[in-house]
Structure formats: C-alpha cells, structure tokens
C-alpha cells in the first residue's frame, strides 16, 4: 500500500502520527524519506529536522475539561485512564491531569490512574473496560469522575459503567479528548 503513494500521484503528504508509533526515530525518518521530494507535514509526531509538524492542543483541552469537572460539577475524586506509553500527546494529557490536581490542591492518588501494561494493551479495543476493572476492582479507587486520553477509551468505559449500575453523569462524570461525536 505504501508503495502506491509517491510524487507521481500526489502533491504532498500529511502523515498521522499513529502510523509511526511502533517505529524508533531512525525508522520514522526512513519512512518519511521514502516519500521525498514530496512536501510532508506530520500530525502530532515529535519534531524532526526538515519536517514541519502540527500538534493538537491536548494539554490545554484536557486541562479545561478537568477544571470544568472541578469548578462546575464539584468533582474531587477524579481518575485518569492513560493511553499509549511514551506517546507525547497522551503524556501531555496526563500531565494536564497531574497539574490541575496540584493547582486545585487535590491529592494525587496512584490508585486513581489506570495504566496499560504496554502499548499493545492500550491499543486493544477493550482497554477502557480493562482500565475500569483496574481502577474499581483491583485498585479499589474511590472516584466520582473519569478522564480518558481519547474518545475510544470513553466509548468502551460507558457500557461497562452502565453494566455496573453507575449512572453517567449522575454518579460518575466521564470526559475524554478527541472530539468524536
């Protein structure tokens, strides 16, 4: 499939960062270089010399969502469902969570953070459900809100919450990032 893309068919290329998550920086550069002389823009990938990139406003978006939970909905026991490890957009969103807790004087409790064992687990379609079991059943977290790194996780959390008789948003607020409908 990648061999079908080239300068003879395209004027430029926008590469979504998820394509390169499993590649180290040298492999990523090799992947990008195969498409020279096309202009290339990377979405969300760390800066590489010679390639412009665009990052989402993940930190600020998650920060605003958590501030909203605290100020408007009086939520104080907020949990976070982490995503891909060592993936800058997800790390930034998690950092927003940590920063807002500190800013509002709320205690950071590791039991309120669901962490995938590895990138493969975070990519599983049921990671949201696994994360909820980790938070509630294994870590016995006392929570009144859940924040996730992306909407895919939230989509998986909602049925699991409903199956447990937890009403969203009455019993537990649920927010995520990515702006999917």
Coordinates of N, CA and C in Angstrom, one line a residue:
X1 N 0.8 -1.2 0.0 CA 0.0 0.0 0.0 C 0.9 1.3 0.0
X2 N 1.9 1.3 0.8 CA 2.8 2.4 0.9 C 3.5 2.7 -0.4
X3 N 3.7 1.7 -1.2 CA 4.4 1.8 -2.5 C 3.5 2.5 -3.5
X4 N 2.2 2.6 -3.3 CA 1.3 3.2 -4.2 C 1.3 4.7 -4.1
X5 N 1.9 5.2 -3.0 CA 2.0 6.7 -2.8 C 3.3 7.2 -3.2
X6 N 3.3 8.2 -4.0 CA 4.6 8.8 -4.5 C 4.4 10.1 -5.2
X7 N 5.5 10.7 -5.6 CA 5.4 12.1 -6.2 C 4.7 12.1 -7.5
X8 N 4.6 10.9 -8.2 CA 3.9 10.9 -9.4 C 2.4 10.9 -9.3
X9 N 1.9 10.7 -8.1 CA 0.4 10.6 -7.8 C -0.1 11.7 -6.9
X10 N 0.8 12.3 -6.1 CA 0.4 13.3 -5.0 C 1.3 14.5 -5.1
X11 N 0.7 15.6 -4.5 CA 1.4 16.9 -4.4 C 2.0 17.1 -3.1
X12 N 1.6 16.3 -2.1 CA 2.1 16.4 -0.7 C 1.6 15.3 0.1
X13 N 2.0 15.2 1.3 CA 1.6 14.1 2.2 C 1.5 14.6 3.6
X14 N 0.4 14.3 4.3 CA 0.2 14.5 5.7 C 0.2 13.2 6.4
X15 N 1.1 13.0 7.3 CA 1.3 11.7 7.9 C 0.8 11.8 9.4
X16 N -0.2 10.9 9.7 CA -0.8 10.9 11.0 C 0.2 10.2 11.9
X17 N 0.4 10.7 13.1 CA 1.4 10.2 14.0 C 1.3 8.7 14.4
X18 N 0.0 8.2 14.4 CA -0.2 6.8 14.8 C 0.5 5.8 13.9
X19 N 0.8 6.3 12.6 CA 1.5 5.4 11.7 C 2.9 5.0 12.2
X20 N 3.5 5.9 13.0 CA 4.9 5.7 13.3 C 5.1 5.4 14.8
X21 N 4.0 5.1 15.5 CA 4.1 4.8 17.0 C 5.0 3.6 17.3
X22 N 5.1 2.7 16.4 CA 5.9 1.5 16.7 C 7.3 1.6 16.1
X23 N 7.6 2.7 15.5 CA 8.9 2.9 14.9 C 9.8 3.8 15.8
X24 N 11.1 3.4 15.8 CA 12.0 4.3 16.6 C 12.3 5.5 15.7
X25 N 13.0 6.6 16.2 CA 13.2 7.8 15.4 C 13.9 7.5 14.1
X26 N 14.9 6.7 14.0 CA 15.6 6.4 12.8 C 14.7 5.7 11.8
X27 N 13.9 4.8 12.2 CA 12.9 4.1 11.3 C 11.9 5.1 10.8
X28 N 11.4 6.0 11.7 CA 10.5 7.0 11.3 C 11.0 7.9 10.2
X29 N 12.3 8.3 10.4 CA 12.9 9.2 9.4 C 13.0 8.4 8.1
X30 N 13.4 7.2 8.1 CA 13.5 6.4 6.9 C 12.1 6.3 6.2
X31 N 11.1 6.1 7.0 CA 9.7 6.1 6.4 C 9.4 7.4 5.7
X32 N 9.7 8.5 6.4 CA 9.4 9.8 5.8 C 10.2 10.0 4.5
X33 N 11.5 9.6 4.6 CA 12.5 9.9 3.5 C 12.0 9.2 2.2
X34 N 11.4 8.0 2.3 CA 11.0 7.3 1.1 C 10.0 8.1 0.2
X35 N 9.4 9.1 0.8 CA 8.5 9.9 0.0 C 9.0 11.3 -0.5
X36 N 10.3 11.5 -0.3 CA 10.9 12.7 -0.8 C 10.9 12.6 -2.4
X37 N 10.6 13.6 -3.1 CA 10.7 15.0 -2.7 C 9.3 15.6 -2.3
X38 N 8.3 14.8 -2.0 CA 7.0 15.4 -1.6 C 7.2 16.2 -0.4
X39 N 6.4 17.3 -0.3 CA 6.3 18.0 1.0 C 5.6 17.2 1.9
X40 N 6.1 17.1 3.2 CA 5.4 16.3 4.2 C 5.2 17.1 5.4
X41 N 4.0 16.9 6.0 CA 3.7 17.5 7.3 C 3.3 16.4 8.2
X42 N 3.8 16.4 9.4 CA 3.4 15.3 10.4 C 2.4 15.9 11.4
X43 N 1.4 15.0 11.7 CA 0.4 15.4 12.7 C 0.8 14.7 14.0
X44 N 1.2 15.5 14.9 CA 1.5 15.0 16.3 C 2.8 14.4 16.5
X45 N 3.6 14.1 15.6 CA 4.9 13.5 15.7 C 5.8 14.5 16.3
X46 N 6.8 14.1 17.1 CA 7.8 15.0 17.6 C 8.5 15.6 16.4
X47 N 9.0 16.7 16.6 CA 9.7 17.5 15.6 C 10.9 16.7 15.1
X48 N 11.0 16.6 13.8 CA 12.2 16.0 13.1 C 12.7 17.1 12.2
X49 N 14.0 17.3 12.2 CA 14.6 18.3 11.3 C 14.2 18.1 9.9
X50 N 13.7 19.2 9.3 CA 13.3 19.1 7.9 C 11.9 18.8 7.6
X51 N 11.1 18.5 8.7 CA 9.7 18.1 8.6 C 8.9 19.0 9.5
X52 N 8.0 19.8 8.9 CA 7.1 20.6 9.8 C 6.1 19.6 10.5
X53 N 5.6 20.0 11.6 CA 4.6 19.2 12.3 C 3.5 20.1 13.0
X54 N 2.4 19.5 13.2 CA 1.3 20.1 13.9 C 0.9 19.3 15.1
X55 N 0.8 19.9 16.2 CA 0.4 19.2 17.4 C -1.0 19.6 17.8
X56 N -1.8 18.7 18.4 CA -3.1 19.1 18.9 C -2.9 19.8 20.2
X57 N -4.0 20.5 20.7 CA -3.9 21.2 21.9 C -4.4 20.3 23.1
X58 N -3.8 19.1 23.1 CA -4.3 18.1 24.1 C -4.1 18.5 25.6
X59 N -3.0 19.1 25.9 CA -2.7 19.5 27.3 C -3.8 20.5 27.7
X60 N -4.0 21.6 26.9 CA -5.0 22.6 27.3 C -6.4 22.1 27.2
X61 N -6.7 21.2 26.3 CA -8.1 20.7 26.2 C -8.4 19.8 27.4
X62 N -7.5 19.0 27.8 CA -7.8 18.1 29.0 C -7.8 19.0 30.2
X63 N -6.9 19.9 30.3 CA -6.8 20.8 31.5 C -8.2 21.5 31.6
X64 N -8.7 22.1 30.6 CA -10.0 22.7 30.7 C -11.1 21.8 31.1
X65 N -11.1 20.6 30.6 CA -12.1 19.6 30.9 C -12.1 19.3 32.4
X66 N -10.9 19.1 33.0 CA -10.8 18.8 34.4 C -11.2 20.0 35.2
X67 N -10.7 21.1 34.9 CA -11.2 22.3 35.6 C -12.7 22.5 35.6
X68 N -13.3 22.2 34.5 CA -14.8 22.2 34.4 C -15.4 21.2 35.4
X69 N -14.8 20.0 35.4 CA -15.3 19.0 36.4 C -15.3 19.5 37.8
X70 N -14.2 20.1 38.1 CA -14.0 20.6 39.5 C -14.9 21.8 39.8
X71 N -14.8 22.8 38.9 CA -15.5 24.1 39.2 C -17.0 24.1 39.0
X72 N -17.4 23.4 38.0 CA -18.9 23.3 37.6 C -19.6 22.2 38.3
X73 N -19.0 21.0 38.3 CA -19.6 19.8 38.8 C -19.2 19.3 40.1
X74 N -18.3 20.1 40.8 CA -17.8 19.8 42.1 C -17.2 18.4 42.3
X75 N -16.5 17.9 41.2 CA -15.9 16.6 41.3 C -14.5 16.8 41.9
X76 N -14.2 15.9 42.8 CA -12.9 16.0 43.5 C -12.1 14.7 43.5
X77 N -12.7 13.6 43.2 CA -12.1 12.3 43.2 C -12.0 11.8 41.7
X78 N -11.1 12.4 41.0 CA -11.0 12.3 39.6 C -9.9 11.2 39.2
X79 N -10.4 10.3 38.4 CA -9.4 9.2 37.9 C -9.0 9.5 36.5
X80 N -7.9 8.9 36.1 CA -7.4 9.2 34.7 C -7.1 7.8 34.1
X81 N -7.5 7.6 32.9 CA -7.2 6.4 32.1 C -6.1 6.8 31.1
X82 N -4.9 6.3 31.3 CA -3.8 6.6 30.4 C -3.9 5.8 29.1
X83 N -3.2 6.3 28.2 CA -3.1 5.7 26.9 C -1.8 5.1 26.6
X84 N -1.4 5.3 25.3 CA -0.1 4.7 24.9 C 1.1 5.3 25.7
X85 N 1.9 4.4 26.2 CA 3.1 4.8 27.0 C 4.1 5.5 26.0
X86 N 4.8 6.5 26.5 CA 5.8 7.2 25.8 C 5.3 7.8 24.5
X87 N 4.1 8.2 24.5 CA 3.5 8.8 23.3 C 3.1 10.3 23.7
X88 N 3.8 11.2 23.1 CA 3.8 12.6 23.6 C 2.4 13.2 23.8
X89 N 1.5 13.0 22.8 CA 0.1 13.6 23.1 C -0.5 13.0 24.3
X90 N -0.4 11.7 24.5 CA -1.0 11.1 25.7 C -0.3 11.5 27.0
X91 N 1.0 11.6 26.9 CA 1.8 12.1 28.1 C 1.4 13.5 28.5
X92 N 1.2 14.4 27.5 CA 0.8 15.8 27.8 C -0.6 15.8 28.4
X93 N -1.5 15.0 27.9 CA -2.8 15.0 28.5 C -2.8 14.5 30.0
X94 N -2.0 13.5 30.2 CA -1.8 13.0 31.6 C -1.2 14.1 32.5
X95 N -0.2 14.8 31.9 CA 0.4 15.9 32.7 C -0.6 17.0 33.0
X96 N -1.5 17.2 32.2 CA -2.6 18.2 32.5 C -3.4 17.8 33.7
X97 N -3.7 16.5 33.8 CA -4.4 15.9 34.9 C -3.6 16.1 36.2
X98 N -2.3 15.8 36.2 CA -1.5 15.9 37.3 C -1.4 17.4 37.8
X99 N -1.2 18.3 36.8 CA -1.1 19.7 37.1 C -2.3 20.3 37.7
X100 N -3.5 19.9 37.1 CA -4.7 20.5 37.6 C -5.0 20.0 39.1
X101 N -4.7 18.8 39.3 CA -4.9 18.3 40.7 C -4.0 19.2 41.7
X102 N -2.8 19.4 41.3 CA -1.9 20.2 42.1 C -2.4 21.6 42.3
X103 N -2.8 22.2 41.1 CA -3.3 23.6 41.1 C -4.5 23.8 42.1
X104 N -5.4 22.8 42.1 CA -6.6 22.9 43.0 C -6.4 22.2 44.4
X105 N -5.2 21.8 44.7 CA -4.9 21.2 46.0 C -5.6 19.9 46.2
X106 N -5.8 19.2 45.1 CA -6.4 17.8 45.3 C -5.3 16.8 45.3
X107 N -5.5 15.8 46.2 CA -4.4 14.8 46.3 C -4.3 13.9 45.1
X108 N -3.0 13.7 44.7 CA -2.8 12.7 43.6 C -2.8 11.3 44.3
X109 N -3.6 10.4 43.8 CA -3.7 9.1 44.3 C -3.4 8.1 43.1
X110 N -2.3 7.4 43.2 CA -1.9 6.4 42.1 C -3.0 5.4 41.8
X111 N -3.9 5.1 42.8 CA -5.0 4.2 42.6 C -6.0 4.7 41.7
X112 N -6.0 6.0 41.4 CA -6.9 6.7 40.5 C -6.4 6.8 39.1
X113 N -5.3 6.1 38.8 CA -4.7 6.1 37.5 C -4.7 4.7 36.9
X114 N -5.3 4.5 35.8 CA -5.3 3.2 35.1 C -4.2 3.3 34.1
X115 N -3.2 2.4 34.1 CA -2.0 2.4 33.3 C -2.0 1.1 32.5
X116 N -1.9 1.2 31.1 CA -1.8 -0.1 30.4 C -0.4 -0.7 30.7
X117 N -0.3 -2.0 30.6 CA 1.0 -2.7 30.8 C 2.0 -2.4 29.7
X118 N 1.4 -2.2 28.5 CA 2.3 -1.9 27.4 C 1.5 -1.3 26.2
X119 N 2.1 -0.9 25.2 CA 1.4 -0.3 24.1 C 0.3 -1.2 23.4
X120 N 0.6 -2.5 23.4 CA -0.3 -3.4 22.8 C -1.6 -3.4 23.6
X121 N -1.5 -3.4 24.9 CA -2.8 -3.4 25.7 C -3.6 -2.1 25.5
X122 N -2.8 -0.9 25.4 CA -3.5 0.4 25.2 C -4.2 0.4 23.9
X123 N -3.7 -0.4 22.9 CA -4.3 -0.4 21.6 C -5.5 -1.4 21.5
X124 N -5.7 -2.2 22.5 CA -6.8 -3.2 22.4 C -8.2 -2.4 22.5
X125 N -9.2 -2.9 21.7 CA -10.5 -2.3 21.7 C -11.1 -2.2 23.0
X126 N -10.8 -3.1 23.9 CA -11.5 -3.1 25.2 C -10.6 -2.5 26.3
X127 N -9.6 -1.7 26.0 CA -8.8 -1.1 27.0 C -9.6 -0.3 28.0
X128 N -10.6 0.4 27.6 CA -11.4 1.2 28.5 C -12.0 0.3 29.6
X129 N -12.6 -0.8 29.2 CA -13.2 -1.7 30.1 C -12.1 -2.3 31.1
X130 N -11.0 -2.7 30.5 CA -9.9 -3.2 31.3 C -9.5 -2.2 32.3
X131 N -9.4 -0.9 31.9 CA -8.9 0.2 32.8 C -9.9 0.4 33.9
X132 N -11.2 0.3 33.6 CA -12.2 0.4 34.7 C -12.1 -0.7 35.7
X133 N -11.9 -1.9 35.2 CA -11.8 -3.0 36.2 C -10.5 -2.8 37.0
X134 N -9.5 -2.3 36.4 CA -8.2 -2.0 37.1 C -8.5 -1.0 38.2
X135 N -9.2 0.1 37.9 CA -9.5 1.2 38.8 C -10.4 0.7 40.0
X136 N -11.5 0.1 39.6 CA -12.5 -0.2 40.6 C -12.3 -1.5 41.3
X137 N -11.9 -2.5 40.6 CA -11.8 -3.9 41.2 C -10.5 -4.2 41.8
X138 N -9.4 -3.8 41.1 CA -8.1 -4.1 41.6 C -7.5 -3.0 42.5
X139 N -7.6 -1.8 42.1 CA -7.1 -0.7 42.9 C -8.0 -0.1 43.9
X140 N -9.3 -0.5 43.8 CA -10.4 -0.1 44.8 C -10.4 1.5 44.9
X141 N -10.3 2.1 43.7 CA -10.3 3.6 43.7 C -11.6 4.2 44.0
X142 N -11.6 5.2 44.9 CA -12.9 5.9 45.2 C -12.9 7.1 44.3
X143 N -13.8 7.1 43.3 CA -13.8 8.1 42.2 C -15.2 8.6 41.9
X144 N -15.3 9.9 41.5 CA -16.5 10.4 41.1 C -16.5 11.0 39.6
X145 N -15.3 10.8 39.0 CA -15.1 11.3 37.6 C -14.0 10.5 37.0
X146 N -14.2 10.3 35.7 CA -13.2 9.6 34.9 C -12.8 10.5 33.7
X147 N -11.5 10.6 33.5 CA -10.9 11.4 32.4 C -10.1 10.4 31.6
X148 N -10.3 10.4 30.2 CA -9.5 9.5 29.4 C -8.7 10.3 28.3
X149 N -7.7 9.6 27.8 CA -6.8 10.2 26.8 C -7.5 10.4 25.5
X150 N -8.4 9.5 25.2 CA -9.1 9.7 23.9 C -10.5 9.1 23.9
X151 N -11.3 9.5 23.0 CA -12.7 9.1 23.0 C -12.9 7.6 22.9
X152 N -12.0 6.9 22.2 CA -12.2 5.5 22.0 C -12.2 4.8 23.4
X153 N -11.4 5.3 24.4 CA -11.5 4.7 25.7 C -12.8 5.0 26.4
X154 N -13.3 6.2 26.2 CA -14.6 6.6 26.8 C -15.7 5.7 26.2
X155 N -15.7 5.5 24.9 CA -16.7 4.6 24.3 C -16.7 3.2 24.9
X156 N -15.6 2.7 25.3 CA -15.5 1.4 26.0 C -15.9 1.5 27.5
X157 N -15.7 2.6 28.1 CA -16.0 2.7 29.5 C -17.5 2.8 29.8
X158 N -18.2 3.5 28.9 CA -19.6 3.8 29.2 C -20.4 2.5 29.3
X159 N -20.4 1.5 28.5 CA -21.2 0.3 28.7 C -20.8 -0.4 30.0
X160 N -19.5 -0.4 30.3 CA -19.0 -1.1 31.5 C -19.6 -0.4 32.7
X161 N -19.6 1.0 32.7 CA -20.2 1.7 33.8 C -21.7 1.4 33.9
X162 N -22.4 1.4 32.8 CA -23.8 1.1 32.8 C -24.1 -0.3 33.3
X163 N -23.2 -1.3 33.0 CA -23.4 -2.7 33.4 C -23.2 -2.8 34.9
X164 N -22.5 -1.9 35.5 CA -22.3 -1.9 36.9 C -23.3 -1.0 37.7
X165 N -24.3 -0.5 36.9 CA -25.3 0.3 37.5 C -24.9 1.7 37.9
X166 N -23.7 2.2 37.3 CA -23.2 3.5 37.6 C -23.8 4.4 36.5
X167 N -24.5 5.4 36.9 CA -25.1 6.4 36.0 C -24.2 7.5 35.6
X168 N -24.1 7.7 34.3 CA -23.2 8.8 33.8 C -24.2 9.9 33.3
X169 N -24.1 11.1 33.7 CA -23.0 11.7 34.5 C -23.5 11.8 36.0
X170 N -24.6 11.3 36.4 CA -25.1 11.5 37.7 C -24.2 10.9 38.8
X171 N -23.8 9.7 38.7 CA -23.0 9.0 39.7 C -21.5 9.3 39.4
X172 N -21.2 9.3 38.1 CA -19.8 9.5 37.7 C -19.7 10.3 36.4
X173 N -18.9 11.3 36.4 CA -18.7 12.1 35.2 C -17.7 11.3 34.3
X174 N -17.8 11.5 33.0 CA -16.9 10.9 32.1 C -16.6 11.9 31.0
X175 N -15.3 12.2 30.9 CA -14.8 13.1 29.8 C -13.6 12.5 29.1
X176 N -13.5 12.9 27.9 CA -12.3 12.4 27.1 C -11.9 13.5 26.1
X177 N -10.9 13.1 25.3 CA -10.3 14.1 24.4 C -10.4 13.5 23.0
X178 N -10.7 14.3 22.0 CA -10.6 13.9 20.5 C -11.7 14.5 19.8
X179 N -12.8 14.8 20.5 CA -14.0 15.5 19.8 C -14.7 14.6 18.9
X180 N -14.8 13.3 19.1 CA -15.6 12.4 18.3 C -17.0 12.6 18.8
X181 N -18.0 12.4 17.9 CA -19.4 12.5 18.3 C -19.8 11.3 19.1

